[in-house]
Each structure stands twice: as structure tokens, then as C-alpha cells.
Backbone as CSV, one residue per row, in Angstrom:
resi,resn,N_x,N_y,N_z,CA_x,CA_y,CA_z,C_x,C_y,C_z
1,UNK,0.551,-1.371,0.023,-0.113,0.050,0.176,1.012,1.091,-0.068
2,UNK,0.668,1.916,-0.363,1.616,3.555,-1.168,0.551,4.903,-1.293
3,UNK,1.542,5.496,-0.420,0.328,6.959,-0.792,1.516,7.498,-1.556
4,UNK,1.205,8.657,-2.270,1.486,9.493,-2.824,1.645,11.162,-2.718
5,UNK,2.324,11.388,-2.192,2.044,13.354,-1.723,3.172,13.476,-2.211
6,UNK,2.220,14.310,-3.557,3.203,15.738,-4.627,3.200,17.218,-3.765
7,UNK,4.746,17.694,-2.770,4.242,19.294,-1.784,4.477,20.212,-3.165
8,UNK,5.451,19.579,-5.081,5.263,21.068,-5.839,4.119,21.545,-6.181
9,UNK,3.642,22.774,-4.848,2.961,23.815,-4.327,2.391,24.027,-6.206
10,UNK,3.967,24.407,-5.919,3.815,25.363,-7.423,3.599,25.007,-8.629
11,UNK,4.178,23.751,-9.361,4.682,23.049,-10.321,3.556,21.740,-10.554
12,UNK,2.523,21.263,-9.763,2.429,19.812,-9.134,2.130,19.046,-10.768
13,UNK,3.134,17.897,-10.895,2.963,17.169,-12.273,2.876,15.771,-11.962
14,UNK,2.146,16.125,-10.503,2.168,14.306,-10.616,0.856,13.861,-10.986
15,UNK,-0.604,15.072,-10.768,-1.538,14.264,-11.535,-1.791,14.035,-12.825
16,UNK,-1.273,14.675,-13.501,-0.802,14.241,-15.352,0.556,12.844,-16.094
17,UNK,0.815,12.722,-14.297,1.829,11.564,-14.690,1.752,10.438,-13.951
18,UNK,0.495,10.409,-13.096,-0.563,8.898,-12.831,-1.580,8.887,-13.533
19,UNK,-2.267,10.018,-14.821,-2.825,9.571,-15.460,-4.466,9.885,-14.889
20,UNK,-4.495,11.303,-13.652,-5.158,11.672,-12.648,-5.810,13.355,-12.764
21,UNK,-5.218,13.452,-14.522,-5.490,14.494,-14.866,-7.881,15.098,-14.363
22,UNK,-7.679,16.264,-14.237,-8.773,16.558,-13.965,-9.651,16.817,-12.857
23,UNK,-9.227,14.888,-12.099,-9.438,14.736,-10.601,-10.334,15.132,-9.586
24,UNK,-11.065,15.065,-8.870,-11.019,15.984,-7.549,-10.999,14.994,-6.560
25,UNK,-11.133,16.011,-5.597,-10.721,15.211,-3.554,-11.935,16.065,-3.310
26,UNK,-12.907,14.197,-3.045,-13.712,13.967,-2.132,-13.011,14.447,-0.712
27,UNK,-14.722,14.760,-0.158,-14.227,15.219,0.801,-15.501,14.449,2.317
28,UNK,-14.693,13.725,2.949,-16.311,12.302,4.354,-15.673,12.690,5.516
29,UNK,-16.288,12.132,6.151,-16.023,11.718,8.409,-14.737,12.018,8.045
30,UNK,-14.210,10.922,8.010,-12.926,11.466,8.495,-11.415,12.035,7.294
31,UNK,-12.151,12.702,6.334,-10.735,13.746,5.688,-10.972,14.126,4.193
32,UNK,-9.951,14.978,4.198,-10.285,14.325,2.289,-9.885,13.169,1.742
33,UNK,-10.271,12.336,0.561,-10.021,10.826,0.148,-8.382,11.177,-1.231
34,UNK,-8.012,10.571,-0.708,-6.377,10.521,-2.055,-7.751,9.723,-3.019
35,UNK,-6.773,10.113,-4.311,-7.230,9.823,-5.431,-6.339,9.069,-6.242
36,UNK,-6.934,7.868,-6.324,-6.832,6.151,-6.701,-6.361,6.153,-8.286
37,UNK,-4.762,6.284,-7.815,-4.190,5.158,-9.844,-4.853,3.288,-9.754
38,UNK,-4.600,2.444,-9.135,-4.710,1.485,-8.396,-5.684,0.946,-7.098
39,UNK,-5.565,0.342,-6.439,-6.485,-0.093,-5.704,-5.100,0.194,-4.486
40,UNK,-3.760,-0.423,-5.026,-2.629,-0.019,-3.456,-2.088,1.517,-3.978
41,UNK,-2.279,2.042,-4.720,-1.671,3.517,-5.003,-2.789,4.923,-4.917
42,UNK,-2.618,5.823,-3.729,-3.098,6.006,-3.180,-1.825,7.432,-3.814
43,UNK,-2.991,9.104,-4.035,-2.384,10.461,-4.943,-3.258,11.306,-4.358
44,UNK,-2.265,12.597,-3.309,-3.149,14.131,-2.984,-1.849,14.930,-4.053
45,UNK,-1.926,15.592,-4.627,-1.772,17.372,-5.181,-2.813,17.931,-4.652
46,UNK,-1.528,18.888,-4.825,-2.538,20.861,-4.382,-3.242,20.413,-6.671
47,UNK,-2.311,19.440,-7.164,-3.545,19.800,-8.333,-5.028,19.290,-8.355
48,UNK,-5.090,19.120,-7.537,-6.847,18.925,-7.669,-7.359,19.589,-7.168
49,UNK,-7.239,20.262,-6.471,-7.730,21.644,-6.255,-8.148,22.420,-6.786
50,UNK,-7.299,22.439,-7.893,-7.094,23.579,-8.752,-8.524,23.934,-10.276
51,UNK,-8.903,24.777,-10.955,-10.274,24.537,-11.467,-9.699,23.883,-13.083
52,UNK,-8.164,24.415,-13.515,-7.942,24.333,-14.316,-6.120,23.720,-14.499
53,UNK,-5.486,22.671,-15.004,-3.773,22.675,-14.943,-2.286,23.946,-15.227
54,UNK,-3.424,24.549,-16.622,-2.669,26.467,-16.343,-3.118,27.388,-14.924
55,UNK,-3.631,26.539,-14.464,-4.056,27.940,-13.244,-2.695,27.652,-12.436
56,UNK,-1.572,29.401,-12.316,-0.753,29.251,-11.812,-0.872,29.977,-9.569
57,UNK,-0.278,28.653,-8.848,0.020,29.119,-7.189,0.507,29.963,-6.742
58,UNK,0.099,31.416,-6.903,0.719,32.791,-6.089,1.031,32.471,-4.255
59,UNK,1.371,32.070,-4.086,1.616,31.850,-2.519,2.958,31.689,-2.176
60,UNK,2.564,32.543,-0.724,3.769,32.554,-0.220,3.920,31.219,0.460
61,UNK,5.092,31.913,1.750,5.116,30.228,2.491,4.391,30.236,3.164
62,UNK,4.000,31.019,3.770,2.666,30.473,4.829,1.614,29.248,4.433
63,UNK,0.886,29.911,2.943,0.514,29.053,3.403,0.738,27.789,2.233
64,UNK,1.985,27.739,1.319,2.699,26.783,0.976,2.636,26.048,2.525
65,UNK,3.190,25.998,4.118,3.232,25.318,4.644,2.698,24.756,4.936
66,UNK,1.051,26.303,5.575,-0.955,25.178,5.644,-0.526,23.952,5.462
67,UNK,-0.810,24.530,3.537,-1.750,23.158,2.813,-1.145,22.091,2.882
68,UNK,0.485,21.736,3.491,1.326,20.925,3.709,0.359,20.329,4.551
69,UNK,0.786,20.826,5.748,0.257,20.061,6.794,-0.802,19.887,7.190
70,UNK,-2.376,20.060,6.303,-3.194,20.008,6.319,-3.343,18.371,5.233
71,UNK,-2.562,19.355,3.871,-2.159,16.904,3.477,-2.328,16.331,4.301
72,UNK,-1.103,16.082,5.443,-0.579,15.218,6.521,-1.784,14.861,7.022
73,UNK,-2.870,15.642,7.847,-2.806,15.448,8.897,-4.205,15.621,8.670
74,UNK,-5.174,15.757,7.639,-6.183,16.040,7.062,-6.817,14.602,5.807
75,UNK,-6.056,14.326,5.180,-6.966,13.042,4.474,-6.010,12.049,4.776
76,UNK,-7.255,10.675,4.458,-7.319,10.246,4.764,-6.147,8.156,4.479
77,UNK,-5.478,8.703,4.435,-4.313,7.342,3.619,-4.749,5.956,4.145
78,UNK,-4.870,5.982,5.226,-5.571,4.874,5.299,-4.424,4.081,5.836
79,UNK,-4.743,2.646,5.811,-2.689,1.685,6.549,-2.076,1.591,5.438
80,UNK,-0.749,2.583,5.556,0.443,3.251,4.108,1.766,1.678,4.585
81,UNK,2.413,1.276,3.407,3.186,0.929,4.421,4.566,1.829,3.651
82,UNK,4.246,3.188,2.656,5.113,3.624,2.102,4.536,4.805,1.727
83,UNK,4.693,6.051,2.366,4.088,6.886,2.090,5.397,8.385,1.702
84,UNK,5.056,8.151,0.066,6.719,8.549,-1.091,6.477,10.722,-1.332
85,UNK,6.895,11.113,-0.616,6.553,12.338,-1.249,7.878,12.972,-1.652
86,UNK,6.896,14.423,-2.800,7.948,14.442,-4.368,7.321,15.366,-4.292
87,UNK,9.223,16.362,-3.608,9.167,18.017,-3.449,9.540,18.316,-4.429
88,UNK,9.290,19.355,-4.436,10.457,20.379,-6.014,11.072,20.419,-5.847
89,UNK,12.629,20.818,-6.721,13.982,21.532,-6.677,14.458,22.027,-5.897
90,UNK,15.901,21.706,-5.246,15.704,23.402,-3.496,15.803,22.798,-2.275
91,UNK,16.186,23.533,-1.821,16.266,23.937,-0.216,14.846,24.195,0.673
92,UNK,13.709,24.882,0.154,12.971,25.997,0.627,12.143,25.780,1.505
93,UNK,10.677,26.628,1.745,9.576,26.520,2.747,9.050,25.212,2.023
94,UNK,8.887,24.240,1.045,8.231,23.112,1.047,9.022,21.738,2.063
95,UNK,10.619,21.905,1.824,11.685,21.021,2.417,11.420,21.157,3.478
96,UNK,11.430,22.450,4.770,11.909,22.670,5.892,10.639,22.268,6.357
97,UNK,9.436,22.160,5.791,7.731,21.683,6.495,8.342,20.414,6.891
98,UNK,7.568,20.135,4.906,7.635,17.901,5.532,8.745,17.172,6.685
99,UNK,9.542,17.991,6.737,11.082,17.638,7.832,10.249,17.636,9.172
100,UNK,10.141,19.550,9.327,9.298,18.920,10.727,8.577,18.863,10.872
101,UNK,7.459,18.380,9.684,6.372,18.150,10.480,6.108,16.506,10.438
102,UNK,7.222,15.570,9.579,7.966,14.139,9.696,8.269,13.916,11.066
103,UNK,9.229,15.416,12.156,10.529,15.046,12.473,9.990,13.936,13.528
104,UNK,8.455,13.596,13.808,8.804,12.181,15.198,8.386,11.118,14.621
105,UNK,8.293,10.945,13.423,7.769,9.139,12.745,8.883,9.580,12.362
106,UNK,9.893,9.210,12.073,11.155,8.688,12.086,11.271,8.145,10.186
107,UNK,11.281,9.458,9.803,11.412,9.219,8.443,12.317,8.371,7.584
108,UNK,12.548,7.566,6.748,13.367,6.442,6.673,14.457,7.467,6.029
109,UNK,13.946,7.991,4.332,15.048,8.770,4.630,14.728,9.656,3.102
110,UNK,16.033,10.347,2.114,15.598,11.417,0.743,16.669,10.490,0.089
111,UNK,15.283,9.841,-0.594,15.997,9.995,-1.661,16.413,11.270,-3.324
112,UNK,17.882,10.749,-2.980,17.974,12.286,-4.375,17.837,12.245,-5.711
113,UNK,17.762,13.000,-6.578,17.830,12.789,-8.158,18.659,13.740,-8.529
114,UNK,19.847,13.975,-9.155,20.542,15.157,-9.869,21.077,14.181,-11.656
115,UNK,21.794,14.912,-12.868,21.101,14.703,-13.590,23.653,14.824,-14.108
116,UNK,24.012,14.719,-14.960,25.159,14.376,-15.107,25.651,15.201,-15.042
117,UNK,25.405,16.658,-15.611,26.321,17.750,-15.584,26.763,18.819,-14.687
118,UNK,27.485,19.656,-14.160,28.192,20.034,-12.638,27.292,20.431,-12.472
119,UNK,26.266,22.022,-13.376,25.340,22.289,-13.088,24.793,21.781,-11.915
120,UNK,23.902,20.668,-12.212,22.981,20.329,-11.367,23.593,19.083,-10.503
121,UNK,24.882,18.804,-10.212,25.554,18.640,-9.039,25.746,19.551,-7.786
122,UNK,26.066,21.019,-8.841,25.902,22.009,-7.952,25.313,21.554,-6.587
123,UNK,24.039,21.345,-6.851,22.417,22.063,-6.373,22.430,21.148,-5.579
124,UNK,22.906,19.853,-6.360,22.308,18.579,-5.688,23.710,19.118,-3.841
125,UNK,24.020,18.487,-4.113,25.458,19.422,-3.169,25.153,19.707,-2.297
126,UNK,23.915,20.970,-2.298,23.908,21.407,-1.356,22.178,21.453,-1.192
127,UNK,21.734,19.987,-1.384,20.635,18.857,-1.052,20.936,18.434,0.133
128,UNK,22.554,17.621,-0.386,22.503,16.504,0.210,23.076,17.689,2.094
129,UNK,23.431,18.488,1.601,24.288,19.338,3.246,22.750,19.781,3.495
130,UNK,21.812,19.704,3.331,20.428,20.292,3.841,19.910,18.769,4.618
131,UNK,19.940,18.128,3.805,19.830,17.124,4.502,20.574,16.599,5.220
132,UNK,22.133,17.110,5.836,23.408,16.688,6.749,22.522,17.899,8.205
133,UNK,22.168,18.337,7.655,21.913,20.020,8.397,20.521,19.435,9.497
134,UNK,19.591,19.337,8.409,18.738,18.916,10.104,18.213,17.082,9.582
135,UNK,19.712,16.332,9.517,19.109,15.002,10.375,18.627,14.632,9.707
136,UNK,18.274,14.514,7.867,17.615,13.448,7.734,18.735,12.998,7.194
137,UNK,18.147,11.310,6.998,19.197,10.475,6.625,18.982,10.510,4.716
138,UNK,19.960,9.852,3.846,20.624,10.199,3.325,20.122,8.614,2.137
139,UNK,19.004,8.272,1.802,19.353,6.408,1.304,20.029,6.277,0.019
140,UNK,19.887,7.689,-0.648,21.118,7.433,-1.996,20.835,8.766,-2.347
141,UNK,21.187,8.494,-3.962,21.420,9.303,-4.854,20.896,8.236,-6.311
142,UNK,19.990,9.120,-6.849,20.277,8.715,-8.103,19.934,9.625,-9.470
143,UNK,21.484,9.023,-10.520,22.041,9.793,-11.634,20.199,9.218,-12.664
144,UNK,19.735,10.685,-12.898,18.760,10.320,-14.323,20.372,11.169,-15.912
145,UNK,18.438,10.978,-16.423,19.384,10.288,-18.051,20.931,10.285,-17.489
146,UNK,21.095,9.605,-17.553,22.776,9.067,-17.645,22.565,8.177,-18.895
147,UNK,23.816,9.032,-20.133,23.882,8.598,-21.318,22.797,8.184,-22.198
148,UNK,22.662,7.576,-23.428,21.674,7.454,-23.625,21.953,5.604,-24.454
149,UNK,20.883,5.520,-24.393,21.569,4.047,-25.623,20.433,3.951,-26.480
150,UNK,21.290,2.920,-27.499,20.995,3.461,-28.677,19.587,1.877,-28.849
151,UNK,18.172,2.247,-28.980,17.535,0.744,-29.602,18.030,-0.057,-30.375
152,UNK,18.848,0.548,-31.196,18.675,-0.400,-32.372,20.000,-1.343,-32.274
153,UNK,21.478,-0.338,-32.153,22.826,-0.498,-32.107,22.923,-0.515,-31.273
154,UNK,22.451,-0.696,-29.371,22.786,-0.867,-28.466,23.955,-0.316,-27.498
155,UNK,24.878,0.604,-29.055,25.781,1.757,-28.179,25.112,2.933,-27.400
156,UNK,26.324,3.298,-26.158,26.597,5.127,-25.578,26.437,5.539,-25.433
157,UNK,25.836,7.005,-25.793,25.931,8.474,-25.409,26.085,8.897,-24.779
158,UNK,27.191,9.438,-24.467,26.761,10.870,-23.628,26.486,11.942,-23.645
159,UNK,24.991,12.614,-23.571,24.125,13.651,-23.804,24.650,14.437,-22.573
160,UNK,24.522,14.054,-21.909,25.106,14.942,-20.839,26.352,14.590,-20.299
161,UNK,27.741,15.256,-20.679,28.838,14.236,-20.562,28.549,14.678,-18.595
162,UNK,29.447,13.873,-18.038,30.101,13.588,-16.610,30.579,15.051,-16.632
163,UNK,31.850,15.707,-16.856,32.455,16.985,-16.823,32.581,16.675,-15.472
164,UNK,32.221,16.214,-14.749,33.361,16.425,-12.888,33.382,14.803,-12.671
165,UNK,32.655,14.070,-13.621,32.492,12.113,-12.523,31.345,12.199,-12.612
166,UNK,30.565,12.867,-13.086,28.953,13.002,-12.139,28.420,12.445,-11.304
167,UNK,26.527,12.279,-10.806,27.051,11.537,-9.408,27.769,9.922,-8.844
168,UNK,28.424,9.117,-9.407,29.688,8.712,-8.787,30.686,9.247,-8.164
169,UNK,31.248,10.198,-9.055,32.553,11.021,-8.203,32.345,11.890,-7.429
170,UNK,31.139,12.731,-7.528,29.912,13.009,-6.019,29.527,12.223,-4.727
171,UNK,29.015,10.901,-5.472,28.577,10.480,-4.387,29.943,9.417,-3.328
172,UNK,31.330,9.303,-4.001,32.135,9.541,-3.483,32.647,9.973,-2.462
173,UNK,32.833,11.557,-2.634,33.882,12.713,-3.066,33.095,12.750,-1.001
174,UNK,31.235,12.655,-1.088,30.524,13.424,-0.051,29.843,11.473,0.791
175,UNK,30.508,10.556,0.687,30.073,9.687,0.949,29.308,9.038,1.292
176,UNK,27.550,9.604,0.410,26.412,8.991,0.439,26.788,7.390,-0.931
177,UNK,25.266,6.940,-1.029,25.128,5.091,-1.336,25.163,6.266,-2.956
178,UNK,25.109,4.977,-3.744,24.556,5.875,-5.910,23.599,4.617,-5.832
179,UNK,22.634,5.187,-5.916,21.664,3.764,-6.182,21.505,3.000,-7.065
180,UNK,21.395,4.327,-8.056,21.564,3.696,-9.977,21.725,4.677,-10.413
181,UNK,21.334,5.123,-12.105,21.711,5.239,-13.140,20.365,4.543,-13.787
182,UNK,20.056,6.366,-14.641,18.809,5.452,-14.919,18.773,6.836,-16.538
183,UNK,19.228,5.343,-17.513,19.694,5.862,-18.693,18.267,6.981,-19.843
184,UNK,18.761,7.620,-20.723,17.842,8.570,-21.673,17.010,7.713,-21.998
185,UNK,15.735,7.654,-21.906,14.747,6.388,-23.333,13.347,7.773,-23.007
186,UNK,13.177,7.788,-25.025,12.295,8.871,-25.130,11.191,8.181,-24.508
187,UNK,10.470,7.148,-24.689,9.577,6.927,-23.795,8.633,7.175,-22.619
188,UNK,10.095,7.011,-21.337,10.016,8.317,-20.355,8.929,8.796,-20.573
189,UNK,9.870,10.505,-21.608,8.634,11.517,-22.139,7.622,11.049,-21.949
190,UNK,7.760,10.379,-23.030,6.411,10.038,-23.260,4.858,9.051,-22.155
191,UNK,5.649,8.249,-21.881,4.583,7.448,-20.772,3.740,8.484,-19.807
192,UNK,5.251,9.558,-18.766,5.080,11.227,-18.196,3.300,11.481,-18.893
193,UNK,3.603,11.889,-20.382,3.210,13.158,-20.981,1.395,12.357,-20.875
194,UNK,1.255,10.750,-21.094,0.190,10.294,-21.040,-0.721,9.526,-19.979
195,UNK,0.443,10.136,-18.723,0.017,8.983,-17.639,-0.095,7.684,-18.189
196,UNK,1.012,7.390,-18.108,0.650,5.588,-18.089,1.349,5.565,-17.685
197,UNK,2.540,4.091,-17.434,3.612,3.216,-16.535,4.959,2.639,-17.730
198,UNK,5.464,3.227,-17.663,6.599,3.398,-18.105,6.893,2.354,-17.431
199,UNK,7.173,1.679,-16.792,7.710,-0.375,-16.692,6.591,-1.381,-17.404
200,UNK,5.677,-0.358,-17.654,4.075,-1.308,-18.105,5.083,-0.850,-19.702
201,UNK,4.699,-0.413,-20.140,5.037,0.134,-21.365,5.926,-0.094,-22.720
202,UNK,7.284,-0.257,-21.479,8.325,-0.747,-22.311,9.489,-1.080,-20.810
203,UNK,9.106,-2.932,-21.033,9.259,-3.570,-19.878,10.784,-4.008,-20.141
204,UNK,10.691,-3.971,-21.566,12.463,-4.017,-21.794,13.329,-3.981,-21.605
205,UNK,13.161,-2.100,-21.525,13.542,-1.322,-21.692,15.192,-1.076,-20.692
206,UNK,16.061,-0.424,-21.245,17.280,-0.468,-19.586,16.793,-0.282,-18.953
207,UNK,16.440,1.131,-19.080,15.896,2.405,-17.622,14.605,1.348,-16.618
208,UNK,14.136,0.459,-17.394,12.654,-0.574,-16.702,13.516,-1.158,-15.841
209,UNK,14.688,-1.586,-16.381,15.309,-2.432,-15.309,16.327,-1.741,-14.222
210,UNK,16.143,-0.740,-14.448,17.771,0.192,-14.160,16.264,0.752,-12.397
211,UNK,15.518,0.834,-12.987,14.377,2.007,-12.042,14.323,0.301,-11.110
212,UNK,14.249,-0.823,-11.936,13.500,-2.153,-10.876,14.737,-2.164,-9.822
213,UNK,16.145,-2.578,-9.817,17.142,-2.528,-8.993,17.708,-0.492,-8.019
214,UNK,16.283,-0.353,-8.799,17.126,1.200,-8.077,15.472,0.783,-6.641
215,UNK,14.352,1.174,-6.910,13.560,0.505,-5.608,14.287,-1.140,-4.462
216,UNK,14.746,-1.329,-5.375,14.985,-3.412,-4.638,15.971,-2.816,-3.587
217,UNK,17.161,-1.709,-4.417,17.706,-0.602,-2.857,17.300,0.025,-2.155
218,UNK,15.900,1.090,-2.536,15.897,1.446,-1.400,14.079,0.234,-0.401
219,UNK,13.983,-0.718,-1.514,13.168,-1.168,0.264,14.199,-2.143,0.448
220,UNK,15.622,-1.911,0.467,16.262,-3.109,0.770,17.020,-2.251,2.574
221,UNK,16.595,-0.896,1.562,16.774,-0.010,2.909,16.496,0.138,3.763
222,UNK,15.059,0.382,3.449,13.684,0.503,3.969,13.687,0.044,4.921
223,UNK,14.013,-1.376,4.419,13.339,-2.525,5.228,14.522,-2.460,6.881
224,UNK,16.187,-1.936,6.243,16.523,-2.913,7.302,16.775,-1.524,8.452
225,UNK,15.919,-0.462,8.120,16.171,1.140,8.984,15.148,0.979,10.418
226,UNK,14.136,0.082,9.634,12.820,-0.892,10.053,13.430,-2.101,10.981
227,UNK,14.231,-2.534,10.787,14.674,-3.529,11.030,15.603,-2.936,12.466
228,UNK,16.226,-2.334,12.585,17.505,-1.358,13.995,16.152,-0.855,14.413
229,UNK,15.154,-0.316,14.369,14.028,0.607,14.514,13.479,-0.098,16.008
230,UNK,13.581,-1.669,15.016,12.477,-2.501,15.976,13.734,-3.093,17.077
231,UNK,15.061,-2.859,16.862,16.113,-3.843,18.075,15.905,-2.427,18.601
232,UNK,15.903,-1.165,18.158,16.496,-0.645,19.799,15.740,-0.661,20.415
233,UNK,13.833,-0.560,20.049,12.677,-0.274,20.911,13.438,-1.186,21.623
């Protein structure tokens, strides 16, 4: 049972990527009901509260923080095994709020996404530093758009050259885990635009294999984390 909470308040893309555009949030006695993609996957996003996907959300920090608190407190998620929180890039109000509001729940950790170029790694180093400062464990880093494997000749090209060694070198320098590298695949973008599952649409893609390995490593980390917590209790 998985809950997906989108706290990218100004750029909520999860409804489109999950094929849920136009869906509405319903309120019941137990709170807001998430919108379900499958029986075991519930989603909540500010995108469900807008009259049009093109509406701009022009809010200052306190209003954003209030909505995030409401999503955590007033949504009837039910019993879930995983709560995945999708944040915007950077280290701003949304990140501080979610870490603060979930501080007593023993967050398993953060999965940090980068691309191979130094201009992206610069920002990600700040994210890693942010996690250390707020005592948020880091599950690991994923390098996205990591080379392009030609579907015909199977040769790999570096579309975004890792001029400073990419995520792998950064992870070694900062002593964090590299969870995996996801190669470029045009079908990923198509699947996101159409709200389809890329893993179902392209089961043989090298990117699918990479996603599955990353998911397995995250699950193993969480299982180990829970085991340690139970031992401590």
C-alpha cells in the first residue's frame, strides 16, 4: 500500500504523470480521500484543487506550509506501507516544512535525483548538505538522464557529459550511496505525458531494469532501517 504526496505546490506534475488530470478530491467524515491510480496507490496533490491545470499558484510560504500540514493531517490515507513525498527542486519552505512535520515519525530518508552535469551536481551538493543539517538520512542518489542507449545498435552515448565525474564521483566524495543510473529513453517522457506506467509500456528497456534495481535497493534500505528501529525499541 503506497501513498504518493505531491508537495510541489507551484508546479504539481504528479496528476498528469499518474493519468489523474481532471480528478477531484472528495471530502468525507474521515477527511480528504486520496485519488487512487490503483487499489494500492493513492495520490494527493494541489493539482486536484485547481480549476485548471494551467492555473498559477501564487502563494507565500505560510500558505504553502498550511496546505502541506493539511495534506498530512486531514487526508485519510488509511494503512500504508510507504509514504513517498515528491518535493520541488531546491531547499525551500516545502522541504523544511515536510521534515519538521514528520520529524517524530522517523523518516526513512531522502532519495536525491541529479543529472550528470556539474550545473546539476552543484545544486544536489546543497541538497545533501541540507539533509545533513536537518538530520535527515540519505537513502542515496539516483543519476537521471545518464547516457543514451540506442535501441537499434545498443551503443551508449553521453548526451549530458559528466565533466566532473557525474553522480558516481560526487557520491564517493560525499560518502553517500549511488542507488543507480537511469539512461535516457524517449518513452519515459511519452509515458509521463500520457499518464501511463513506463514499466508496463517498456518492460524490456534498460531504463526499466535500472528503475527496478533502484526500487529494490530503496526497499532493502527501508527494511533494514525498520529492523534497526525495532532492535532499538
